[in-house]
Short mmCIF file of C-alpha atoms in Angstrom, two decimals:
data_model
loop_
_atom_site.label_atom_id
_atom_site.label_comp_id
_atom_site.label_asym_id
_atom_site.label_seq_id
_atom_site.Cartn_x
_atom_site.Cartn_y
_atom_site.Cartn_z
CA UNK T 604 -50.15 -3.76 8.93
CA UNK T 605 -52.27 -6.88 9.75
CA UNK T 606 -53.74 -4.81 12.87
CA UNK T 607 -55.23 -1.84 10.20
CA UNK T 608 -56.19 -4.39 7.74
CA UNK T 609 -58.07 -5.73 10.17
CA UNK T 610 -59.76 -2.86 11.24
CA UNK T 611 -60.47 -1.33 7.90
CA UNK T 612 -62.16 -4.77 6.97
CA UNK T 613 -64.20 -4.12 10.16
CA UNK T 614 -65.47 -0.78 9.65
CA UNK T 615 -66.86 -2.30 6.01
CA UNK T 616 -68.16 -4.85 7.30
CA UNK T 617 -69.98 -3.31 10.43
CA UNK T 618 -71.11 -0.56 7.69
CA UNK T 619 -72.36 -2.98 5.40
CA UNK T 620 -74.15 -5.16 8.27
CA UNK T 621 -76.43 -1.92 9.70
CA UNK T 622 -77.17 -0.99 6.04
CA UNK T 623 -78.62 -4.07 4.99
CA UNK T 624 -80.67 -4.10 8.77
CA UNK T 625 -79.20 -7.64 10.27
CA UNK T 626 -77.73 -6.15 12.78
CA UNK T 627 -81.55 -5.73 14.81
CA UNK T 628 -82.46 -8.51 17.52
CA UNK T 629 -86.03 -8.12 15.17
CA UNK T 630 -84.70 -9.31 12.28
CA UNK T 631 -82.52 -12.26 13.70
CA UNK T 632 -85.04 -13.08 16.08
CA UNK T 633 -87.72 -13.03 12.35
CA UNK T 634 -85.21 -15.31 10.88
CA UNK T 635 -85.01 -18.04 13.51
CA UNK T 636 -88.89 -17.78 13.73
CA UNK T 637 -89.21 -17.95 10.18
CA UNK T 638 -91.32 -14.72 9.44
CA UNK T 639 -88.40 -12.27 8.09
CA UNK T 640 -85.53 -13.70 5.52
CA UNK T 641 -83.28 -10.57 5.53
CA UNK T 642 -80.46 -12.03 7.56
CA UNK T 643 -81.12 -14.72 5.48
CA UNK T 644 -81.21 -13.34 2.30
CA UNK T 645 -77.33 -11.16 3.30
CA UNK T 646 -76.21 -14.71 4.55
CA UNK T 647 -76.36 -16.68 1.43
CA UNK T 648 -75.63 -13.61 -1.06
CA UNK T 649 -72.43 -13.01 0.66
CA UNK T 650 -71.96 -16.97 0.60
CA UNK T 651 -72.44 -16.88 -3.68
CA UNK T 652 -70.16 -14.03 -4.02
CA UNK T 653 -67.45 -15.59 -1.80
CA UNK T 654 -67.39 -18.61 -2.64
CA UNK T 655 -66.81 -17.83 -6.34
CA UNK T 656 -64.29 -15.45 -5.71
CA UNK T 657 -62.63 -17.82 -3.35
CA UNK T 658 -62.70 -20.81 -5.70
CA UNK T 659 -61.39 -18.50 -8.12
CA UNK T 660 -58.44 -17.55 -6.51
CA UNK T 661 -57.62 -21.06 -5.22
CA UNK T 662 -57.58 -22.13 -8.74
CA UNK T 663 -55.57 -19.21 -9.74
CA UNK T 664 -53.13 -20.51 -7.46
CA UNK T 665 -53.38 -17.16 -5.20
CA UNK T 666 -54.29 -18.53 -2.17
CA UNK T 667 -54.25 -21.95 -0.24
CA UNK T 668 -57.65 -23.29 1.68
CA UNK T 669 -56.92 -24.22 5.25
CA UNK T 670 -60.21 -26.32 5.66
CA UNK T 671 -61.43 -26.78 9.54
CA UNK T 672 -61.74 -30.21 10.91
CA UNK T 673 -65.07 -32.02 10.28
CA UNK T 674 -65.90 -33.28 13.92
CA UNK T 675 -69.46 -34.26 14.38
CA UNK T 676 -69.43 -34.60 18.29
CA UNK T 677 -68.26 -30.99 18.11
CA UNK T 678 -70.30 -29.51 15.61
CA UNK T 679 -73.78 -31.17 16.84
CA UNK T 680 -73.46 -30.23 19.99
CA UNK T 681 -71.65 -26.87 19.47
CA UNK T 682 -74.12 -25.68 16.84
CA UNK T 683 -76.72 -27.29 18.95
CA UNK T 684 -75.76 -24.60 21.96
CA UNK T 685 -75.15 -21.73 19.48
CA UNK T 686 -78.83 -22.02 18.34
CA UNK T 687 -80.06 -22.08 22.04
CA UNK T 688 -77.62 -18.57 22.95
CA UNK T 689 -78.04 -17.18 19.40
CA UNK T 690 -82.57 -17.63 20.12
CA UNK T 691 -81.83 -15.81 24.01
CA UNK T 692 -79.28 -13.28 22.80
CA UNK T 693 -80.62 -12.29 19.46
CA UNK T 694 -77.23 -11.86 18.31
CA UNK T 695 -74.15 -13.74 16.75
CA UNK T 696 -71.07 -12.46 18.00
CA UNK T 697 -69.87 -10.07 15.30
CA UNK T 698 -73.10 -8.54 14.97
CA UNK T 699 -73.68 -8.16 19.00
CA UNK T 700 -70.71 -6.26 18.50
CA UNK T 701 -72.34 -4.30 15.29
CA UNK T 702 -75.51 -3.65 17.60
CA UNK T 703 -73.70 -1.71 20.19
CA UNK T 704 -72.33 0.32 17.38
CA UNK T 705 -76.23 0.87 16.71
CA UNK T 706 -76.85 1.85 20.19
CA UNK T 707 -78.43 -1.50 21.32
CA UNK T 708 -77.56 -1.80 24.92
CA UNK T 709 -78.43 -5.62 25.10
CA UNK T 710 -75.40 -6.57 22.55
CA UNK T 711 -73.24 -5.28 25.54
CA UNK T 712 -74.58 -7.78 27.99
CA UNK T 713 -74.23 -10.09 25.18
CA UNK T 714 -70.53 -9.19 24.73
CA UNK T 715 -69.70 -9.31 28.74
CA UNK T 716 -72.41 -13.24 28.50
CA UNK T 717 -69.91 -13.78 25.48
CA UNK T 718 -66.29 -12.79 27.59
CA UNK T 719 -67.64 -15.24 30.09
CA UNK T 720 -68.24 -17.77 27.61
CA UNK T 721 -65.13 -17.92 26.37
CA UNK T 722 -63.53 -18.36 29.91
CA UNK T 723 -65.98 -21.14 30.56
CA UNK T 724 -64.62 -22.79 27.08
CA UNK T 725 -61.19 -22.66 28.44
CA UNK T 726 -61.70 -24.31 31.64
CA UNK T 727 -63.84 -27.01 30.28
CA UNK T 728 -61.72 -27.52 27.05
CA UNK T 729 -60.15 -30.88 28.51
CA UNK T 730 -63.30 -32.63 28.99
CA UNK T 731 -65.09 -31.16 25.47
CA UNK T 732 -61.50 -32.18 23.70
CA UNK T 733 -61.39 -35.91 25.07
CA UNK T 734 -66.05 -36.50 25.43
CA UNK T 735 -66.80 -34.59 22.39
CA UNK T 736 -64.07 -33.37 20.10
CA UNK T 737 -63.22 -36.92 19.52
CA UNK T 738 -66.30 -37.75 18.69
CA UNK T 739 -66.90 -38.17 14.76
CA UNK T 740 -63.78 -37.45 14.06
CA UNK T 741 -63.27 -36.88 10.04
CA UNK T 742 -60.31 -34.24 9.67
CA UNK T 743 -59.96 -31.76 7.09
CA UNK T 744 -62.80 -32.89 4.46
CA UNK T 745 -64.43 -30.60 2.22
CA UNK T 746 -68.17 -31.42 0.09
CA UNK T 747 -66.80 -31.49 -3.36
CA UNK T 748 -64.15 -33.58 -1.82
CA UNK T 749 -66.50 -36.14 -0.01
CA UNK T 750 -69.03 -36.22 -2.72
CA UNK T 751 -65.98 -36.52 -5.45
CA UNK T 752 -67.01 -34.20 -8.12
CA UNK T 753 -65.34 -30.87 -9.07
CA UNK T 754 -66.21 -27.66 -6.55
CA UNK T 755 -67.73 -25.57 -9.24
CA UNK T 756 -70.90 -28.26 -9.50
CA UNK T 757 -71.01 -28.12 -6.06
CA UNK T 758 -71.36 -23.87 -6.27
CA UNK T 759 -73.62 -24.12 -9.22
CA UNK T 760 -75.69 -26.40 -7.61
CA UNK T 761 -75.77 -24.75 -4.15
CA UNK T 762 -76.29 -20.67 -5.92
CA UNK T 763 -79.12 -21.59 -8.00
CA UNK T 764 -81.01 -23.55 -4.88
CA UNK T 765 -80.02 -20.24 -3.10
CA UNK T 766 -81.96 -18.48 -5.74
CA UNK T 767 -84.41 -20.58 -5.80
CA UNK T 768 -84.86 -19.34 -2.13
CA UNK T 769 -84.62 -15.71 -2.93
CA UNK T 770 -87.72 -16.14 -5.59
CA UNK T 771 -89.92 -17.91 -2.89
CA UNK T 772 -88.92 -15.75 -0.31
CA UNK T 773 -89.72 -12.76 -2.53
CA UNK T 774 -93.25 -14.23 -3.55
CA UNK T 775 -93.91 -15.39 0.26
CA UNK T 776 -92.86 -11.12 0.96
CA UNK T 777 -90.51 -12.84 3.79
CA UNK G 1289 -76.36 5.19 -0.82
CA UNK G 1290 -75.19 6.62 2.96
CA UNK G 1291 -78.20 7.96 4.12
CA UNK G 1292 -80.30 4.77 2.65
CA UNK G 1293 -80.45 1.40 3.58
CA UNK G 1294 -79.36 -1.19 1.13
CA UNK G 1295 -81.00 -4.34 -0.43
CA UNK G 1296 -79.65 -7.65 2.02
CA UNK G 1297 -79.02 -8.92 -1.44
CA UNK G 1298 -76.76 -6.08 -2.33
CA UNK G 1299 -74.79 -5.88 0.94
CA UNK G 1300 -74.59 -9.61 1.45
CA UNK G 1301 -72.85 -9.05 -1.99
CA UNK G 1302 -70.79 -6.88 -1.29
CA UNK G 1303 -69.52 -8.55 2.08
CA UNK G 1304 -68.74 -11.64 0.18
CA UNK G 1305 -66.31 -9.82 -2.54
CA UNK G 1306 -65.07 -7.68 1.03
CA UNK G 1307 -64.53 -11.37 2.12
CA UNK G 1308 -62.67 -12.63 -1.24
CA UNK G 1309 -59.86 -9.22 -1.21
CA UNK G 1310 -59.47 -10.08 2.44
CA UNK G 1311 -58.34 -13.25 1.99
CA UNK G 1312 -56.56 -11.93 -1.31
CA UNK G 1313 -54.93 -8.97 0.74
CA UNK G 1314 -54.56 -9.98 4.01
CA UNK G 1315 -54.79 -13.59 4.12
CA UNK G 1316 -57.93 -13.18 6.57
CA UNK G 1317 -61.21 -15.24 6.48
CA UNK G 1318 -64.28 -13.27 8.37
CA UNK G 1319 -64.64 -14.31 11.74
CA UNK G 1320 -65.60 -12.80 15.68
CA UNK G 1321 -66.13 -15.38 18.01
CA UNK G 1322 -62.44 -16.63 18.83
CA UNK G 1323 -61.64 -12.98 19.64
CA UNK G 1324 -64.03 -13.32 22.91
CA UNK G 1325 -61.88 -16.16 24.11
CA UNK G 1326 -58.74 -14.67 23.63
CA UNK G 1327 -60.00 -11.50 25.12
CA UNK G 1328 -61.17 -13.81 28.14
CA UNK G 1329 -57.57 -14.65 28.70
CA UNK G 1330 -56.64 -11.48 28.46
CA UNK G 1331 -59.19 -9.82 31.41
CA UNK G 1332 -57.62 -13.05 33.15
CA UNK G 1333 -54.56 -12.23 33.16
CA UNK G 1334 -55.02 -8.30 33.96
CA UNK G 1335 -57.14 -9.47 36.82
CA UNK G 1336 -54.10 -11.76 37.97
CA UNK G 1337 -55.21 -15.42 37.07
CA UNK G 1338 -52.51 -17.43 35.85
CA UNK G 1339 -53.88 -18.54 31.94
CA UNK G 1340 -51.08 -21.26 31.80
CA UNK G 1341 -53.18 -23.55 33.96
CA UNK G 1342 -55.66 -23.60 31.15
CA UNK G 1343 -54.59 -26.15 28.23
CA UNK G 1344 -57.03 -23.98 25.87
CA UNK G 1345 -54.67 -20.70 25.94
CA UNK G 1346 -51.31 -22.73 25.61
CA UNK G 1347 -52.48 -25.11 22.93
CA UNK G 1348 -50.93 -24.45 19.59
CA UNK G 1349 -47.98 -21.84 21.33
CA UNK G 1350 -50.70 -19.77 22.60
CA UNK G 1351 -52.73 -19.37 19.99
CA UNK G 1352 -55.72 -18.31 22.02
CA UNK G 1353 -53.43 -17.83 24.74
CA UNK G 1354 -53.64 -13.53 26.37
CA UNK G 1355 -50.11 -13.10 23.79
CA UNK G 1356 -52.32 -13.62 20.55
CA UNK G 1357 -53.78 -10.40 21.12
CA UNK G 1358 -53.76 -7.62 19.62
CA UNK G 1359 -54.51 -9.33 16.15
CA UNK G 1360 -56.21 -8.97 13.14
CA UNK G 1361 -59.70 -10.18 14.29
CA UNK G 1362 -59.52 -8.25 17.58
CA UNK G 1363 -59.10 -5.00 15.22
CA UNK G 1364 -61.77 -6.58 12.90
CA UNK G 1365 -64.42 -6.47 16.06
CA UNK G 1366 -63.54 -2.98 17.18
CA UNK G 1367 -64.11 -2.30 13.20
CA UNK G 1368 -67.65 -3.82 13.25
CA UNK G 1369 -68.57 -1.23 15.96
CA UNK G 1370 -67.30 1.42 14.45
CA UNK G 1371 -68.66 0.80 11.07
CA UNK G 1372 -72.41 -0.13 12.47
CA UNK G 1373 -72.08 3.41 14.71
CA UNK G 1374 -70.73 5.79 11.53
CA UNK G 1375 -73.63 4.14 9.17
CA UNK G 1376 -76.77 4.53 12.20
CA UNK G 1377 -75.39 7.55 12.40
CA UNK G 1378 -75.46 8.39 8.89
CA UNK G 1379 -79.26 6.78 8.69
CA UNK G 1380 -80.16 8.24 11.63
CA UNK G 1381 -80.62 4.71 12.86
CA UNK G 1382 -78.35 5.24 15.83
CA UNK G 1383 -80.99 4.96 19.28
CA UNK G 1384 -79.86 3.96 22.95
CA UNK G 1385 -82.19 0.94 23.26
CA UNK G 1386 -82.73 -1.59 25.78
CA UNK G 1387 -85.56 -3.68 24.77
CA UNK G 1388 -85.68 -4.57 21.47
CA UNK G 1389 -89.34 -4.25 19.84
CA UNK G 1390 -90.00 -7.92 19.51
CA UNK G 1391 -89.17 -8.86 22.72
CA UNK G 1392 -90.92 -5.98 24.12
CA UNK G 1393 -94.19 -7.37 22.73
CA UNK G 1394 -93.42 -10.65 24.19
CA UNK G 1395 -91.46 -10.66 27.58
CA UNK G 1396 -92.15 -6.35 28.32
CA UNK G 1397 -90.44 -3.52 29.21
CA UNK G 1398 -88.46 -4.64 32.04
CA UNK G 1399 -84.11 -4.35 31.39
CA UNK G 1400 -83.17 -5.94 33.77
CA UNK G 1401 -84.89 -9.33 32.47
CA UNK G 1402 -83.59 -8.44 29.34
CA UNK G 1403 -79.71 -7.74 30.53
CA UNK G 1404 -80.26 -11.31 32.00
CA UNK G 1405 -81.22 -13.49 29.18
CA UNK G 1406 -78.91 -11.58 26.82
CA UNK G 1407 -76.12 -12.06 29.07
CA UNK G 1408 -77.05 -16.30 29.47
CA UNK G 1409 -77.68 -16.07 25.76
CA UNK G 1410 -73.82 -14.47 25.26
CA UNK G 1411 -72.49 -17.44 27.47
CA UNK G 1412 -73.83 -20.01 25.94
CA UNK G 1413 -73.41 -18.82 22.29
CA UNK G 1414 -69.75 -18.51 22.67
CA UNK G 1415 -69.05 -21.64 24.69
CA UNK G 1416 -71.26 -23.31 21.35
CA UNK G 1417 -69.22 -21.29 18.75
CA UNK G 1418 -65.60 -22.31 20.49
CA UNK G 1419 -66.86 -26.10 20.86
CA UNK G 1420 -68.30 -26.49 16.60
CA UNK G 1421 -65.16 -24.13 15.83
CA UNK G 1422 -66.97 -21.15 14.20
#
């Protein structure tokens, strides 16, 4: 049941990503370079919606958050190398997958770079977990946690800055 | 609405309440990159490496071990090509291409240079993605 839940959620998703255009190297490349918002613009729309409906159902008492651990060492550097592959590849990974749906030949070599990543990972993960894991350790923290005020300022705040984006964006024609 | 493309705004949307009833349903957060590790463990194994000498697919019982797979986000992947093929099709968006337009302008017309840096790009994405945990 899991397995067609999974790939029902996929085909959505991979519909919804070539509608809206973010699946093209252009438009991720535009975004990094600052000249064309639309991957942008999906990003942090999908972010309001979620995270309201996820708050929501947390409160409700429907579902449980299982935060990921805040480690600095990991993230910095991780992130760091994501930005460098994401600028050469011109994809993330779900949507190098969404631009071989499209045709793109260049998300396969991206998917076979990716494969070969993920072997690297593996036979590297003893060093990254003792050098860099460990570094900046803070666990399972969350901002409305840290900061100590309820999550729903922390959504208001963050979804009208996000609109606040949208309107310059819009006026800029980026 | 199948033949059209859609506002960023309005799909972006519309992925985030797909997001909120999969979690409700399924229990599932949105996510790609872990599958390309455990699918690394898997071409590992089929090609006769022994994954048990690597701490990463034992860690946690095997979590991203070859046995995790099939699972929901493998499925979830193969869904995100399907779904991007039916609506190019629909579009008529769908175009074997091997140079993307912007980096034709900038680097030219030659594949192979492309294949390259798309394939260095993939390895280094991933191995960043694994290490911050995304």
């Amino acid at each position: 049941m899991s397995l067609l839940y999974g790939i029902v959620t996929g085909i959505i998703f991979g519909f919804l990503l070539q509608k809206a255009h973010v699946l093209r190297y252009d438009k991720q490349i535009g975004a990094l370079r600052l000249i064309d918002m639309t991957i942008v613009k999906f990003m942090l729309s999908a972010i309001i919606v979620a995270s309201i409906g996820i708050y929501t159902l947390k409160d409700l008492g429907l579902i449980q958050l299982s935060i990921k651990a805040t480690s600095l060492g990991a993230q910095l550097v991780g992130g760091t190398l994501f930005g460098i592959g994401w600028g050469l590849l011109g994809y993330c990974p779900g949507t190098a997958a969404g631009a071989l749906g499209e045709g793109r030949i260049d998300g396969l070599w991206g998917i076979l770079g990716m494969l070969c990543g993920g072997a690297l990972y593996a036979a590297v993960y003893p060093f990254t977990k003792t050098y860099i894991i460990s570094m900046g350790s803070y666990g399972k923290i969350s901002l409305p946690e840290i900061i100590g005020i309820n999550h729903w300022v922390v959504i208001l705040i963050l979804t009208a800055l996000y609109i606040l984006l949208f309107y310059f964006f819009e006026r800029k024609n980026l | 609405m199948f033949r059209q493309s859609w506002s960023p705004y309005l799909a972006g949307a519309v992925t985030g309440l797909l997001l909120v009833l999969s979690v409700l349903i399924s229990g599932k957060f949105i996510g790609a990159s872990t599958t390309f590790a455990r699918s690394a463990s898997v071409i590992e194994q089929t090609v006769g490496i022994d994954t048990s000498v690597f701490e990463y697919f034992t860690t946690s019982n095997g979590k991203y071990g070859p046995a995790s797979l099939p699972n929901w986000q493998l499925m979830f992947v193969v869904g995100i090509i399907i779904g991007a093929f039916v609506a190019s099709m629909l579009s008529g968006d769908f175009k074997l291409q091997a140079i993307p337009g912007m980096w034709n302008e900038r680097f030219g017309g030659n594949p192979f240079k492309r294949a390259v840096v798309a394939f260095i790009g993939g390895v280094i994405a991933l191995f960043g993605a694994r290490l911050a945990g995304g």
